[in-house]
Every structure is written in structure tokens, then in C-alpha cells.
Tab-separated table of C-alpha atoms in Angstrom:
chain	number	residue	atom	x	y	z
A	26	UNK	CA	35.082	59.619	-1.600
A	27	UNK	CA	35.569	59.891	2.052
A	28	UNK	CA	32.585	60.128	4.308
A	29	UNK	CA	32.265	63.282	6.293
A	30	UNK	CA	33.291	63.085	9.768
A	31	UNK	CA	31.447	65.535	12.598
A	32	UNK	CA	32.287	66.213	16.497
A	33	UNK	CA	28.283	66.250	17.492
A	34	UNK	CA	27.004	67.970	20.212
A	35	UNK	CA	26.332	66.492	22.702
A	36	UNK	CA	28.758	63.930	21.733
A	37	UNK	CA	27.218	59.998	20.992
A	38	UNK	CA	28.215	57.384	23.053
A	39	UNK	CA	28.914	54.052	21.399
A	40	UNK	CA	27.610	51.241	23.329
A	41	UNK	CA	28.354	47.342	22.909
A	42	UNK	CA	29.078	44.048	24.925
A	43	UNK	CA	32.752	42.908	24.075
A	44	UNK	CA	32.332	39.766	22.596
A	45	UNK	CA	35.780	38.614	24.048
A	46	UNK	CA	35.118	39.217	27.621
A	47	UNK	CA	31.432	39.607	28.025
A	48	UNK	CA	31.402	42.998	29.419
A	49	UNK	CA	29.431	46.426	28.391
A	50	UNK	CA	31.351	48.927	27.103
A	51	UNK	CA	30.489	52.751	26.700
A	52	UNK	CA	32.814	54.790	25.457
A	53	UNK	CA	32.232	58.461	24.265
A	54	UNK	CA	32.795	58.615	20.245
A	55	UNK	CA	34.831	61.548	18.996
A	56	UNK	CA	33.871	62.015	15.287
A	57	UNK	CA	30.854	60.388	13.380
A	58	UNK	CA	30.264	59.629	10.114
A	59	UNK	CA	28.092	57.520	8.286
A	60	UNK	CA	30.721	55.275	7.442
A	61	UNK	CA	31.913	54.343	10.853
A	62	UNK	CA	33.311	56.271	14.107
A	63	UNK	CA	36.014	57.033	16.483
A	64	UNK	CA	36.786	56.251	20.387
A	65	UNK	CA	39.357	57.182	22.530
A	66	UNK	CA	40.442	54.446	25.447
A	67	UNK	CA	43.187	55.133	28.008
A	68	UNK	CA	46.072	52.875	26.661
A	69	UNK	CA	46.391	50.402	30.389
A	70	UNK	CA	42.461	49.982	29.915
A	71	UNK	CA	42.349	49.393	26.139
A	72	UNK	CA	39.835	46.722	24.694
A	73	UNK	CA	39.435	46.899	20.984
A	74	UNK	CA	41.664	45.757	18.485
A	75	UNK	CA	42.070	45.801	14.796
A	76	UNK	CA	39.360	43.009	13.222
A	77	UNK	CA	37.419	42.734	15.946
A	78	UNK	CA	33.798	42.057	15.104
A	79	UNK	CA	31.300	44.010	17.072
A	80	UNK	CA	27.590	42.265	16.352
A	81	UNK	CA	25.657	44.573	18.348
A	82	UNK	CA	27.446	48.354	18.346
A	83	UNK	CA	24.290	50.838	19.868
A	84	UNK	CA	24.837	54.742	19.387
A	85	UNK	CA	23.243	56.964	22.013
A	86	UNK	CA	23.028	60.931	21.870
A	87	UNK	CA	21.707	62.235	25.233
A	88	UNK	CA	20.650	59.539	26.446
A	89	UNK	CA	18.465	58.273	23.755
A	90	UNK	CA	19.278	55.316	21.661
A	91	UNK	CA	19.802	56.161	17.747
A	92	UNK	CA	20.452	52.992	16.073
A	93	UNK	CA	22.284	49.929	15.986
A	94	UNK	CA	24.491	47.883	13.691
A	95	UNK	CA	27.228	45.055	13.378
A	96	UNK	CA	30.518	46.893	13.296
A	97	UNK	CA	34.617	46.234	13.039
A	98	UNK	CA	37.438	47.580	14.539
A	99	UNK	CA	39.404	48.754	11.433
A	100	UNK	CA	42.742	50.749	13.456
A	101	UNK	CA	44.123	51.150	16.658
A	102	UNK	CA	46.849	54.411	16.955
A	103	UNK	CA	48.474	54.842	20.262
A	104	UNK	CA	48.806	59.047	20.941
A	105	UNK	CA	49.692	61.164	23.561
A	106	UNK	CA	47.159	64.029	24.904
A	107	UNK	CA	48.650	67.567	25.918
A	108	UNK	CA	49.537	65.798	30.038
A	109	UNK	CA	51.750	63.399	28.363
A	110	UNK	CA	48.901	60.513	29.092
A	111	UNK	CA	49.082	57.767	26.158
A	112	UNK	CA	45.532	57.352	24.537
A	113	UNK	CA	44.266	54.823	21.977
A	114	UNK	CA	42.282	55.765	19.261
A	115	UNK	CA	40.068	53.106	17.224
A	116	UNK	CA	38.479	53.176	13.940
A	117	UNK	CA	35.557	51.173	13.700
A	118	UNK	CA	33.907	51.052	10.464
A	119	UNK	CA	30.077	50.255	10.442
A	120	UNK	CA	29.628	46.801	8.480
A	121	UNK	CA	25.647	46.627	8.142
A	122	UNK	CA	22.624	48.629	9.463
A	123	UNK	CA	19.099	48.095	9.435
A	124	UNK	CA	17.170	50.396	6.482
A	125	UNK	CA	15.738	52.699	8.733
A	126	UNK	CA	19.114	53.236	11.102
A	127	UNK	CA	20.884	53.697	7.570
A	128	UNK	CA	18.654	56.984	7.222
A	129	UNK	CA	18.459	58.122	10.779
A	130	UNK	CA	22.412	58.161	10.347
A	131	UNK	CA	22.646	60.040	7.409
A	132	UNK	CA	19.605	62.660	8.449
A	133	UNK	CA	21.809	63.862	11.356
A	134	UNK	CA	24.857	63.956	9.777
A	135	UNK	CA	24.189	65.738	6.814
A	136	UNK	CA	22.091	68.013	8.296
A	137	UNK	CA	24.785	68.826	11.003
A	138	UNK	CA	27.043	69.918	7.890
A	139	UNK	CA	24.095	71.788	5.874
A	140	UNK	CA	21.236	72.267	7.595
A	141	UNK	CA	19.223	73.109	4.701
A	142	UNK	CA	19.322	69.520	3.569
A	143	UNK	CA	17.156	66.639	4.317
A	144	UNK	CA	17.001	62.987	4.473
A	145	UNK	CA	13.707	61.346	4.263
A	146	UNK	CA	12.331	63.954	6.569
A	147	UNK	CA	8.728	64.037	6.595
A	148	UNK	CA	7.004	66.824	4.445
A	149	UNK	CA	4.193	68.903	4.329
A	150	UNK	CA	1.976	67.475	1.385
A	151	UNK	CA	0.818	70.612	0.397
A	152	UNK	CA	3.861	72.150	0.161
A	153	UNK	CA	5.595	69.270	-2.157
A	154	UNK	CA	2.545	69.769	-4.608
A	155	UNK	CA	3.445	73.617	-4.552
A	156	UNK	CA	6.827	72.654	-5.208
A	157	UNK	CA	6.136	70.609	-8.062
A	158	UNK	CA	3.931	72.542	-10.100
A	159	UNK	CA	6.204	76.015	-9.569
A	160	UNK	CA	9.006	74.300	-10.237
A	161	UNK	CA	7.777	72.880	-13.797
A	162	UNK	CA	8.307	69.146	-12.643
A	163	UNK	CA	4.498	68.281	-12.870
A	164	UNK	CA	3.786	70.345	-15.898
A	165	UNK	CA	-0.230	70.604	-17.173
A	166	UNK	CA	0.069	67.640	-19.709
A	167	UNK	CA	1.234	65.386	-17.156
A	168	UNK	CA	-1.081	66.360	-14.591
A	169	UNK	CA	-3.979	65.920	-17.073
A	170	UNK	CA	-2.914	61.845	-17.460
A	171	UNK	CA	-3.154	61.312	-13.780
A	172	UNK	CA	-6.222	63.357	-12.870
A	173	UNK	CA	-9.228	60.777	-13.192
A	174	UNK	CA	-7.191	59.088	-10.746
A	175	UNK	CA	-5.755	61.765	-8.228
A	176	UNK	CA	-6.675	60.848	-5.240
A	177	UNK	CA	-5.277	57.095	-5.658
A	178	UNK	CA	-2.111	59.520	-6.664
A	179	UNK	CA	-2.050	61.222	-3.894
A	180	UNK	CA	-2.862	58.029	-1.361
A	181	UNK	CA	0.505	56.589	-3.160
A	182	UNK	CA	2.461	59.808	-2.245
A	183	UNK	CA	1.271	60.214	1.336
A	184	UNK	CA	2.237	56.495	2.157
A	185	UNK	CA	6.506	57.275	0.188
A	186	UNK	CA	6.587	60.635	2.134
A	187	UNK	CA	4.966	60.415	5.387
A	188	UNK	CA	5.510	56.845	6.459
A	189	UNK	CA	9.161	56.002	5.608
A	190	UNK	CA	8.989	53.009	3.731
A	191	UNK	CA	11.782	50.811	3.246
A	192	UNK	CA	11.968	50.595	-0.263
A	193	UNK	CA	12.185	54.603	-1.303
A	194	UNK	CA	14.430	57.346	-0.117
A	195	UNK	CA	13.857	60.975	-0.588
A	196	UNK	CA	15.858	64.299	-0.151
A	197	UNK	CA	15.029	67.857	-0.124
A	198	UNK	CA	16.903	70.968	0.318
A	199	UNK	CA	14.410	73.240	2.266
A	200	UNK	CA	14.616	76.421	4.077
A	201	UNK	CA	11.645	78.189	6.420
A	202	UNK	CA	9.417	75.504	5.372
A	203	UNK	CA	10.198	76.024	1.974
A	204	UNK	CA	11.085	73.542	-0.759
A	205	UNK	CA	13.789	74.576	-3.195
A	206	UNK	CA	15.377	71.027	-4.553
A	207	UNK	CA	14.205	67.559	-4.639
A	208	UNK	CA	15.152	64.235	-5.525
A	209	UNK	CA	13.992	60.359	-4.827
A	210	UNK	CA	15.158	56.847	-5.245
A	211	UNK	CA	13.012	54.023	-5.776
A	212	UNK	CA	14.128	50.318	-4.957
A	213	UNK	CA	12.398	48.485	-7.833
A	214	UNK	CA	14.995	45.830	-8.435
A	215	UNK	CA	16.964	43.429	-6.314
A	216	UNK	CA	20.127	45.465	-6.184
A	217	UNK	CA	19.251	48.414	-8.170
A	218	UNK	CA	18.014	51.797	-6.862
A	219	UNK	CA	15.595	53.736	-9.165
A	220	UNK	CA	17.161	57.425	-9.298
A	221	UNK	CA	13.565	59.867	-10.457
A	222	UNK	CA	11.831	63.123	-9.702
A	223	UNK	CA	14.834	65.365	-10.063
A	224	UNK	CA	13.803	69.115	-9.748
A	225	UNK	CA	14.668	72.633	-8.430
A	226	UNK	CA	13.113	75.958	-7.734
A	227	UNK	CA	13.275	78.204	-10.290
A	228	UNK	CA	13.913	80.741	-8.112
A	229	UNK	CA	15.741	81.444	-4.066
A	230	UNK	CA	18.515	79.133	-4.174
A	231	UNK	CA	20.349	78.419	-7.802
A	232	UNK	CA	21.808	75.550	-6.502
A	233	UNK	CA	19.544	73.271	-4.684
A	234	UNK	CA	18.952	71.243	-7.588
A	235	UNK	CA	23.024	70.457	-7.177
A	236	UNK	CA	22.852	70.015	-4.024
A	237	UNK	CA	20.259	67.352	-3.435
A	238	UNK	CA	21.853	65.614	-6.291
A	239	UNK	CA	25.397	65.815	-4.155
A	240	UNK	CA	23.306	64.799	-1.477
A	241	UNK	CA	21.629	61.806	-2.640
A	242	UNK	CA	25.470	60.564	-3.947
A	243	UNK	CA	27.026	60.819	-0.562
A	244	UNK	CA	24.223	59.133	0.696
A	245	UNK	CA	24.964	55.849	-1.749
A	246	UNK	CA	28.270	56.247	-1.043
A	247	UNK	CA	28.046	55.806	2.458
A	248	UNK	CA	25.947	53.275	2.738
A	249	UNK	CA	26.642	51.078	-0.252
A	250	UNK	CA	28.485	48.620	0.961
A	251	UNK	CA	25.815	47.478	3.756
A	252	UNK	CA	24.634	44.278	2.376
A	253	UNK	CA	20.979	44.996	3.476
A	254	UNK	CA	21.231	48.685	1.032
A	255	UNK	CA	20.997	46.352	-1.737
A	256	UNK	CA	22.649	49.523	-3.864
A	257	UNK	CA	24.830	47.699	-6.410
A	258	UNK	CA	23.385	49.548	-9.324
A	259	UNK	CA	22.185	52.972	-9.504
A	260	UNK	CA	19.683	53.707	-12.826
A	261	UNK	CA	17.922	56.400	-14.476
A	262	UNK	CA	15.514	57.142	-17.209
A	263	UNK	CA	16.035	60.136	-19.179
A	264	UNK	CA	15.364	61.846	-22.275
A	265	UNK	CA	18.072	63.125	-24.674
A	266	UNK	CA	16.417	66.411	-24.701
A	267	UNK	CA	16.808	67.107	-20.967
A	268	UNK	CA	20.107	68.642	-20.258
A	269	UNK	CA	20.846	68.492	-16.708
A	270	UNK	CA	20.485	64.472	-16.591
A	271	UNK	CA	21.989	64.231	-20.053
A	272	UNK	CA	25.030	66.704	-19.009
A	273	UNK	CA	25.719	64.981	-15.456
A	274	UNK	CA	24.593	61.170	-15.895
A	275	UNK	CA	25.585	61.118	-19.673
A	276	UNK	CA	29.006	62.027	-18.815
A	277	UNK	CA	29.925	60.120	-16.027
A	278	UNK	CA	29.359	56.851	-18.807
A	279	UNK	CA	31.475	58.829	-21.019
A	280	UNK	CA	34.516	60.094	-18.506
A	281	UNK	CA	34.081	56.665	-17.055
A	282	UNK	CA	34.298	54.688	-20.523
A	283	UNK	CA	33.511	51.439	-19.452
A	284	UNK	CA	30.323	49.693	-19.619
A	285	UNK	CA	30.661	47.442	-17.075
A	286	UNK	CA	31.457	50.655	-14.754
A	287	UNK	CA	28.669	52.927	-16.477
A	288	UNK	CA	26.494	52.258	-19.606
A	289	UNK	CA	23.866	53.762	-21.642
A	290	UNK	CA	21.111	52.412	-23.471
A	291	UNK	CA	18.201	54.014	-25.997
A	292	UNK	CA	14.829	52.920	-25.481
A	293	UNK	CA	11.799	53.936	-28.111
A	294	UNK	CA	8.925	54.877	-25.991
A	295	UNK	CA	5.371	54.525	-27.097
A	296	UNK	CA	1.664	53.576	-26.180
A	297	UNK	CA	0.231	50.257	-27.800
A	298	UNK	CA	-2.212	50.843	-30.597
A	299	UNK	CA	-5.549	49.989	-30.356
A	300	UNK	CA	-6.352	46.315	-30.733
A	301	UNK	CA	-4.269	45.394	-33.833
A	302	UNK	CA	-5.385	42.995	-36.738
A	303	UNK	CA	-4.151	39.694	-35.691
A	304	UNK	CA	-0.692	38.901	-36.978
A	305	UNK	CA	-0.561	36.043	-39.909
A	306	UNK	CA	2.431	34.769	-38.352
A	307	UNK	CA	2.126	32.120	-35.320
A	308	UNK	CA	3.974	32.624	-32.188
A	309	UNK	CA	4.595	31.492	-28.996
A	310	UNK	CA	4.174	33.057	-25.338
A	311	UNK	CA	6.189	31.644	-22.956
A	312	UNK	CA	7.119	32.958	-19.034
A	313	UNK	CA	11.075	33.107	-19.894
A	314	UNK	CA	13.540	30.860	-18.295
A	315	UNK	CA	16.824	30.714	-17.715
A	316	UNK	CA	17.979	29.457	-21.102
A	317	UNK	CA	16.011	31.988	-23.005
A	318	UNK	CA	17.871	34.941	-20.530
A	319	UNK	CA	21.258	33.387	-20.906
A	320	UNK	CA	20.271	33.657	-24.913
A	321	UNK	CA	19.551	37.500	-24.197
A	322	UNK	CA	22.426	37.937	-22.743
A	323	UNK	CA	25.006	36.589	-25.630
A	324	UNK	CA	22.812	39.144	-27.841
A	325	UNK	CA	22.656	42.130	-25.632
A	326	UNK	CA	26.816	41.731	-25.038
A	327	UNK	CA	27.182	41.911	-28.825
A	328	UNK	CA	24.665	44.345	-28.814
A	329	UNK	CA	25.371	46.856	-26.181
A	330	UNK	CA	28.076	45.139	-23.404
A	331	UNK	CA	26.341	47.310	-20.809
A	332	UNK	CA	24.474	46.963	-17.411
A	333	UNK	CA	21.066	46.921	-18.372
A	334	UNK	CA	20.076	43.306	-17.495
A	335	UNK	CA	22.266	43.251	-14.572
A	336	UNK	CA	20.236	45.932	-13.278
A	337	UNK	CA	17.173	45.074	-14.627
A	338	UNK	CA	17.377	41.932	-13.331
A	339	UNK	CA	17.179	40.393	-16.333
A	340	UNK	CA	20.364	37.719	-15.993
A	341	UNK	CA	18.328	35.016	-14.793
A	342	UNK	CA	14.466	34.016	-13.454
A	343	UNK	CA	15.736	35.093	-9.873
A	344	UNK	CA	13.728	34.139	-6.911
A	345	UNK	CA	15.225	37.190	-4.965
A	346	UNK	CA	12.300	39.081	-6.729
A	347	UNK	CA	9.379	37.827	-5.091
A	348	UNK	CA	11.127	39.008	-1.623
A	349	UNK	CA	11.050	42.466	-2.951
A	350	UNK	CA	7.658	42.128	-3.966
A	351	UNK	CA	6.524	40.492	-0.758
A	352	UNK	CA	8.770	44.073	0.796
A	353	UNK	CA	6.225	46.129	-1.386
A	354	UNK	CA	3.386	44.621	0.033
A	355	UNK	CA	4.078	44.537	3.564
A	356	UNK	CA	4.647	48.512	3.263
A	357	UNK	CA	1.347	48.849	1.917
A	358	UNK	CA	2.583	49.211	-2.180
A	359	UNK	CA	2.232	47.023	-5.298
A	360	UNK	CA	4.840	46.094	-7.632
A	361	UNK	CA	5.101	42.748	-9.912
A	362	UNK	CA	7.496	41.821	-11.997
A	363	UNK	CA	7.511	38.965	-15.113
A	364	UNK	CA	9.400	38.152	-18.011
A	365	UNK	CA	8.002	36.599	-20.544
A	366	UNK	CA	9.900	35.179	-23.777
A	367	UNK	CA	8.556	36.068	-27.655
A	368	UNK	CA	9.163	33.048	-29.925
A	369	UNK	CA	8.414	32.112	-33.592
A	370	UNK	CA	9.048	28.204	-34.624
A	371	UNK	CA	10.760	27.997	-31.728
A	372	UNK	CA	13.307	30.789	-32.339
A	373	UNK	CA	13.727	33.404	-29.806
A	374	UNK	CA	12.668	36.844	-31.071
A	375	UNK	CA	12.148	39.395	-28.028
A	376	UNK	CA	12.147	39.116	-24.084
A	377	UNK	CA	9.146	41.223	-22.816
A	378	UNK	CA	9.369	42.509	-18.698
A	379	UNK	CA	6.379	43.596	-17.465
A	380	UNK	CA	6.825	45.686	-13.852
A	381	UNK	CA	3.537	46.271	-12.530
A	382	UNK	CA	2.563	49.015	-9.732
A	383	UNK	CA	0.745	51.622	-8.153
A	384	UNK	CA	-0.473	54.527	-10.174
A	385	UNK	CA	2.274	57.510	-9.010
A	386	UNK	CA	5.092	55.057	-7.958
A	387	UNK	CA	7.298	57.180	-11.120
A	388	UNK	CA	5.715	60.184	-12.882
A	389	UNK	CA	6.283	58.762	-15.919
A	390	UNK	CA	4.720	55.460	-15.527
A	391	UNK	CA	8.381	53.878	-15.531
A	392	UNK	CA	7.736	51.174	-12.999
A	393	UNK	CA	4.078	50.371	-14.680
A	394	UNK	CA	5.065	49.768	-18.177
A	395	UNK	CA	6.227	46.761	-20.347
A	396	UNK	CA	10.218	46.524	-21.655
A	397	UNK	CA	9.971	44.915	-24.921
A	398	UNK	CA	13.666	44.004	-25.559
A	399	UNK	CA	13.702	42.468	-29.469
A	400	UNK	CA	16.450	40.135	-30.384
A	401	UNK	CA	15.533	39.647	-34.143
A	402	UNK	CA	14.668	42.771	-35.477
A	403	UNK	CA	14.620	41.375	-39.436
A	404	UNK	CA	11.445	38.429	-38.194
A	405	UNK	CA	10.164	40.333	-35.463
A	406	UNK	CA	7.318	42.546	-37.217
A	407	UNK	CA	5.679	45.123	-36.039
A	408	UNK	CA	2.028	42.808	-35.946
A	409	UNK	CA	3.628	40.081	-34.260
A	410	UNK	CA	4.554	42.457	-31.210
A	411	UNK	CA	1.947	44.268	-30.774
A	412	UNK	CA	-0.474	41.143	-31.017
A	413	UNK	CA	1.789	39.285	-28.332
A	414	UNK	CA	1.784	42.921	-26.321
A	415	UNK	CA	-2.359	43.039	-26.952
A	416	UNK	CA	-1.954	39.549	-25.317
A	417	UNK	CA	0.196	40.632	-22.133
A	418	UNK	CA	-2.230	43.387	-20.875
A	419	UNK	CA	-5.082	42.506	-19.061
A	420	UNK	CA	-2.008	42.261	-16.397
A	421	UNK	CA	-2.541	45.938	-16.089
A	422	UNK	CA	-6.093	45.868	-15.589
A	423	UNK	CA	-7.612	49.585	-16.517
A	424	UNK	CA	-4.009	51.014	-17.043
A	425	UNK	CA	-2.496	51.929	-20.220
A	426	UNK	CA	1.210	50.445	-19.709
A	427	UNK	CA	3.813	52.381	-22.338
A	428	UNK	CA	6.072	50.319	-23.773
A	429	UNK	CA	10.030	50.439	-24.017
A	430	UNK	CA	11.351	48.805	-27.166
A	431	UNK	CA	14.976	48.165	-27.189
A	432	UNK	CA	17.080	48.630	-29.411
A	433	UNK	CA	15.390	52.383	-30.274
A	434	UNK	CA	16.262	51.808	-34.264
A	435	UNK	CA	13.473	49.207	-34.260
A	436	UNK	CA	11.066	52.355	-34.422
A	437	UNK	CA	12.944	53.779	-37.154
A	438	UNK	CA	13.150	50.271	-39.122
A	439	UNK	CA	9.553	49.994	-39.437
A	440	UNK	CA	8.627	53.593	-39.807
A	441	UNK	CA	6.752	53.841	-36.398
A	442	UNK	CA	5.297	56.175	-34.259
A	443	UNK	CA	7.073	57.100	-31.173
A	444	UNK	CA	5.852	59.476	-28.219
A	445	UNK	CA	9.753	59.903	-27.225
A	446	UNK	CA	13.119	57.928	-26.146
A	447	UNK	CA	14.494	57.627	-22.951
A	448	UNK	CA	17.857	56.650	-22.202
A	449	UNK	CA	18.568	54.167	-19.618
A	450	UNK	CA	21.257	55.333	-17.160
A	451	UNK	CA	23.148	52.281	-14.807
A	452	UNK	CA	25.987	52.508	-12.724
A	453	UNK	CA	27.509	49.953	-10.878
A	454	UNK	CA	28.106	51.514	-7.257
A	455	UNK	CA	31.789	50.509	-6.853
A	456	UNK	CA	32.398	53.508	-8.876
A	457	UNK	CA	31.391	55.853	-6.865
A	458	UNK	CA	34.955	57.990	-6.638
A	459	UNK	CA	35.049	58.302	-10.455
A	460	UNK	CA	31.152	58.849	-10.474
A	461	UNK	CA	31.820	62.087	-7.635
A	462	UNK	CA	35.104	63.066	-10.316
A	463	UNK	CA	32.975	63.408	-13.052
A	464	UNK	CA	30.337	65.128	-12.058
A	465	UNK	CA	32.710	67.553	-10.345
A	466	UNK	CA	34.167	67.666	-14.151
A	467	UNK	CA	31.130	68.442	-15.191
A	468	UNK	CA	29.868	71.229	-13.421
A	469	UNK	CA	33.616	72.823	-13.844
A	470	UNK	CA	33.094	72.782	-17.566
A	471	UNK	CA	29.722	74.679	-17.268
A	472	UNK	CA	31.297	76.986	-14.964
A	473	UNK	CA	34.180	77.726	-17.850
A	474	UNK	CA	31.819	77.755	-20.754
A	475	UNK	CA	29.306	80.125	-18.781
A	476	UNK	CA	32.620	82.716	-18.431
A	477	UNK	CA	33.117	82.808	-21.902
């Protein structure tokens, strides 16, 4: 999908020292996207040329600096204007930005094209707690499980909304002050990009909930490809029962029909019991390494062949993890992350991740909670789990962490109980056009079945 080009007003000026001859060059740029940019040179006084690298490329709008990023000149066409005078026009594509550039960027561009939608604007707090109550997102039951601890909720939600951390990205469509669609992204993994919060006025605009959902995929798309995005993999919880992620993420894994491009996978989800009677059976608690994960690995391909421990992070004991952490904490959030490996007589049953954060970080406690992913379904019983679970939670402190067992069916093989299941939604970003063709797909079918 291309990214949208716009002729601003005032037109930016691109700004950068050629690294060739040492000289500042300003030249005024004739479309912008988020992607990259056009200049016009007089052809006797022309500088760039295809491949060259630009380290330092500055963009100005009247006279005030906007960002800066490393850059490359992708084409050079020679034209004529209407006095006959031959011009040369340059593509340069934008190779990396800094987080924050990234969404100062996209914020003026997409707003030039709709300027209903935002990009990580800032928010009035008491108007995103309207929203979410009238529009059903934080229904009664769910407000109930968080209200011992609201204002430690609400500390968590000033600090994603009104100070622009790196690690989360919002967008609204809004009008008058007004919120009619929302949707956020979470960076809880290396490379992966926590899609959550989905929701949309039930009344004023019938299609805000589509269009912050466009909005957030053009913003992916466009920015993908910086290495400091870290946006290989997009993922999202949902359950079965919810038809708008079901409709829209379910079927780009099934138009795309790969699962190395798109997979799905079903997750149990349930609280632990109280303190269970200890298991007769011994067993071992181990922080996983990379042996156990590469074991995991040849069981989850025969398994399921999908994305999930790529974008879980779940390939190896990666050391990239305790940068994002360290991210987490220099923005002013918590988030842990540790695997731990479930053995019996030295026989790997179940890998158990346990993500660890602050209370509000996902509604649904999705980022606080313990993935219990079981190997041997036929040894692993019910007692032994739960007792190594019991062991794992004093992580959590005063929290009550759900738990995710994969695959679901271990629920149903030992008869039980289970609040819900949530499917796990990846996609690996290099898909984007047939991610944008499906969804359009999508929404055409509705609009046919709807008509008859």
C-alpha cells in the first residue's frame, strides 16, 4: 500500500549537509508522506543522486524544525516546467526516524487528509472515560475488577495518554472535542506491537470504529520498515464471540492462508484455583533455556506452524528483552518478562511466560498474566500445573494473574473450568498489502450481505 502523499501548506523545507561536498542544502519539498518526500533542483545546480545516503535529513514547516531522520535518494527524473526550464525531481525515501519524529510525521499527515483523525494527540481524561463507558468498552463487570485500585488505573492511563511514551501509540477519531473511535498499540515484545482497546461510538459517526482501525494500519505501514519501530509482528487477543475482531483479523489469516504470513491460535483462559492439594507427582522448576525453547519450538511447528513464539518472543532466552524492560522503566511503567520450563524426570512438559505490569497496561489483564503453553498434555495433570502455577505467583505480588493455557483442548481434556478463550492474532508486517486487501474484502462482503 502506497503511503499518502500531501502538498502542505506552507510547504516543508528539507534541510541537510551533503555528505559529498560538505555544504547545507535547503530545498523546498513538494509532496510529503510518511514514507519519504519530493524536491525539485534546477537541472545545472543538481546535487542528489540515486543511493545517496543522507544521515542527517531535517524537515522545517515555517520556520520551525519538525523532525529529523537518516534518509536515501531513491530516483532522480529530469522534467521540463511550463518555460521550457529542465527540473530534477528526487525521491528520497525516509530510512529511520526517531519514535517520537515517527508520530509527529504521521499526526500531520493524516490529519491533513482527515482531520477528524488523530495520532497520539493528547486527550482530555475525562472525556476518554466518557467515551469508554458510552461506548460499552468498559462495561460494569469490568469496571468492578479494577475499582479497589482506580486511582493506580487511572495514574497508568494519564502517564500512556498525556505524556507520549515511547512504547504505546494511540488513535482517535474525534470531532468538537468529541470522541467517536479509538484504538491503541502496546509495544510489549521486542518486535511485536500489542494491537487492544478497539471501540466506537454507538452513535454520530457509524464509521469511526473503521476508520481508526484504517488508521492505525497506515500508520504500521508507513513506518514499519524503520528499524527503531521494532513492528515486525502485529498481535491481538480476541474472543471468538466478538465479531468485528473475529470478522476483520480472523480473515486476513484465512484470505492470507499462510501461517508464517498470519496465524491463529486458541488459548483457554482462566483464574488459578485457590491453593491446590499438592500434586503426588515430583517436578521440576527451571528458568527455561535455550534448549528447552528450541524443544518448544519442534512441538509448537507440529502443533500449530504459526507465529506465536516468534512474536511472543518465545524462540530463544533473548537478551533484547531486558532493553525493553529497562524502555518501560525509564518512561515511568513496569513490565517483566520470564520463562520458566515445567519438567517431570527430566522430561519437558509445559513452558510457562510470565509478563508482569502495571495494573491498566490492557483491560483485560493481557500483559499481567501467565502463558502456560503445555507440551505433554497425556503427563501433564491438572495438579501438577496448578501446583507449579501456585509456585510462580508471589511474582505478582497482590494481583490475581489469569492464566492462558495453550493448546485450548487441554480444558476440555480434563473437564475444567474456563472463564473464556481468546484467540491469539499475529501478523508478520511484511504483509501489509494483503493485510489492507483483506480487510477491504471484508468490509465489501458485509456491505453485500447487509443488501440482501
Amino acid at each position: 500500500v502506497r503511503s499518502r502523499r500531501q502538498r502542505l501548506s506552507p510547504p516543508a523545507m528539507a534541510r541537510f549537509k551533503h555528505p559529498l561536498t560538505g555544504t547545507q542544502v535547503y530545498l523546498q519539498v513538494e509532496n510529503l508522506s510518511c514514507m519519504g518526500l519530493c524536491v525539485e533542483e534546477f537541472f545545472e545546480h543538481a546535487l542528489l543522486s540515486p543511493g545517496l545516503i543522507l544521515p542527517e535529513l531535517s524537515i522545517e514547516i515555517a520556520n520551525s524544525f519538525i523532525l529529523q531522520c537518516k534518509a536515501q535518494v531513491l530516483y532522480r527524473n529530469v522534467v521540463r516546467n511550463e518555460d521550457e526550464r529542465c527540473l530534477v525531481h528526487c525521491g528520497i525515501v525516509f530510512l529511520d526516524m526517531d519514535s517520537k519524529d515517527q508520530v509527529q510525521l504521521s499526526a500531520i499527515i493524516h490529519q491533513s487528509i482527515n482531520d477528524k483523525l488523530r495520532v497520539c494527540a493528547s486527550v482530555d481524561m475525562d472525556e476518554l472515560w466518557r467515551f469508554f463507558f458510552d461506548s460499552g468498552f468498559l462495561y460494569p463487570s469490568k469496571y468492578l475488577s479494577i475499582e479497589a485500585r482506580k486511582d493506580e488505573f487511572k495514574r497508568t492511563y494519564h502517564k500512556l495518554y498525556l505524556e507520549s511514551p515511547s512504547i504505546a501509540r494511540h488513535f482517535f477519531f474525534q470531532d468538537k472535542g468529541k470522541i467517536f473511535g479509538h484504538m491503541s498499540m502496546l509495544r510489549f515484545y521486542s518486535n511485536s506491537w500489542l494491537i487492544q482497546h478497539h471501540a466506537a461510538a454507538r452513535s454520530g459517526y457509524g464509521l469511526a470504529g473503521v476508520s481508526v482501525l484504517d488508521e492505525m494500519g497506515r500508520f504500521v505501514n508507513d513506518v514499519r520498515l524503520h528499524p527503531s519501530a521494532h513492528m515486525k509482528y502485529l498481535i491481538c487477543y480476541y474472543r471468538r464471540e466478538n465479531r468485528f475482531p473475529n470478522r476483520v483479523f480472523g480473515n486476513v489469516a484465512r484470505d492470507l492462508d499462510d501461517k508464517k504470513a498470519s496465524s491463529l491460535d486458541a488459548f483457554a483462559y482462566m483464574r488459578l484455583p485457590p491453593e491446590p492439594a499438592l500434586s503426588d507427582d515430583a517436578f521440576q522448576l527451571f528458568p527455561a533455556r535455550d534448549e528447552d525453547l528450541e524443544e518448544l519450538s519442534r512441538s509448537y511447528e507440529r502443533l500449530s506452524g504459526g507465529l506465536m513464539l516468534d512474536a511472543l518472543d518465545i524462540r530463544f532466552v533473548a537478551e533484547s528483552d531486558r532493553g525493553l524492560s529497562g524502555e518501560y522503566a525509564r518512561e515511568g511503567f513496569k513490565r517483566d518478562r520470564q520463562l520458566y520450563c515445567l519438567k517431570a524426570e527430566g522430561k519437558l512438559l509445559a513452558v510457562l511466560l510470565l509478563t508482569i505490569s502495571d495494573l491498566g497496561l490492557n483491560l483485560s489483564n493481557l500483559t499481567n498474566c501467565i502463558h502456560a503453553i503445555v507440551l505433554e498434555p497425556d503427563l501433564l495433570k491438572p495438579g501438577m500445573l496448578f501446583s507449579a502455577l501456585h509456585a510462580l505467583r508471589s511474582h505478582y505480588l497482590a494481583d490475581d494473574p489469569p492464566v492462558l493455557i495453550f493448546p485450548e483442548d487441554y480444558i476440555e481434556r480434563y473437564e475444567l473450568p474456563s472463564e473464556k478463550k481468546y484467540i491469539l492474532w499475529v501478523l508478520d508486517s511484511d504483509n501489509s498489502d494483503p493485510y489492507f486487501e483483506s480487510v477491504r474484502n471484508t468490509f465489501k462482503r458485509s456491505c453485500r450481505d447487509e443488501e440482501d
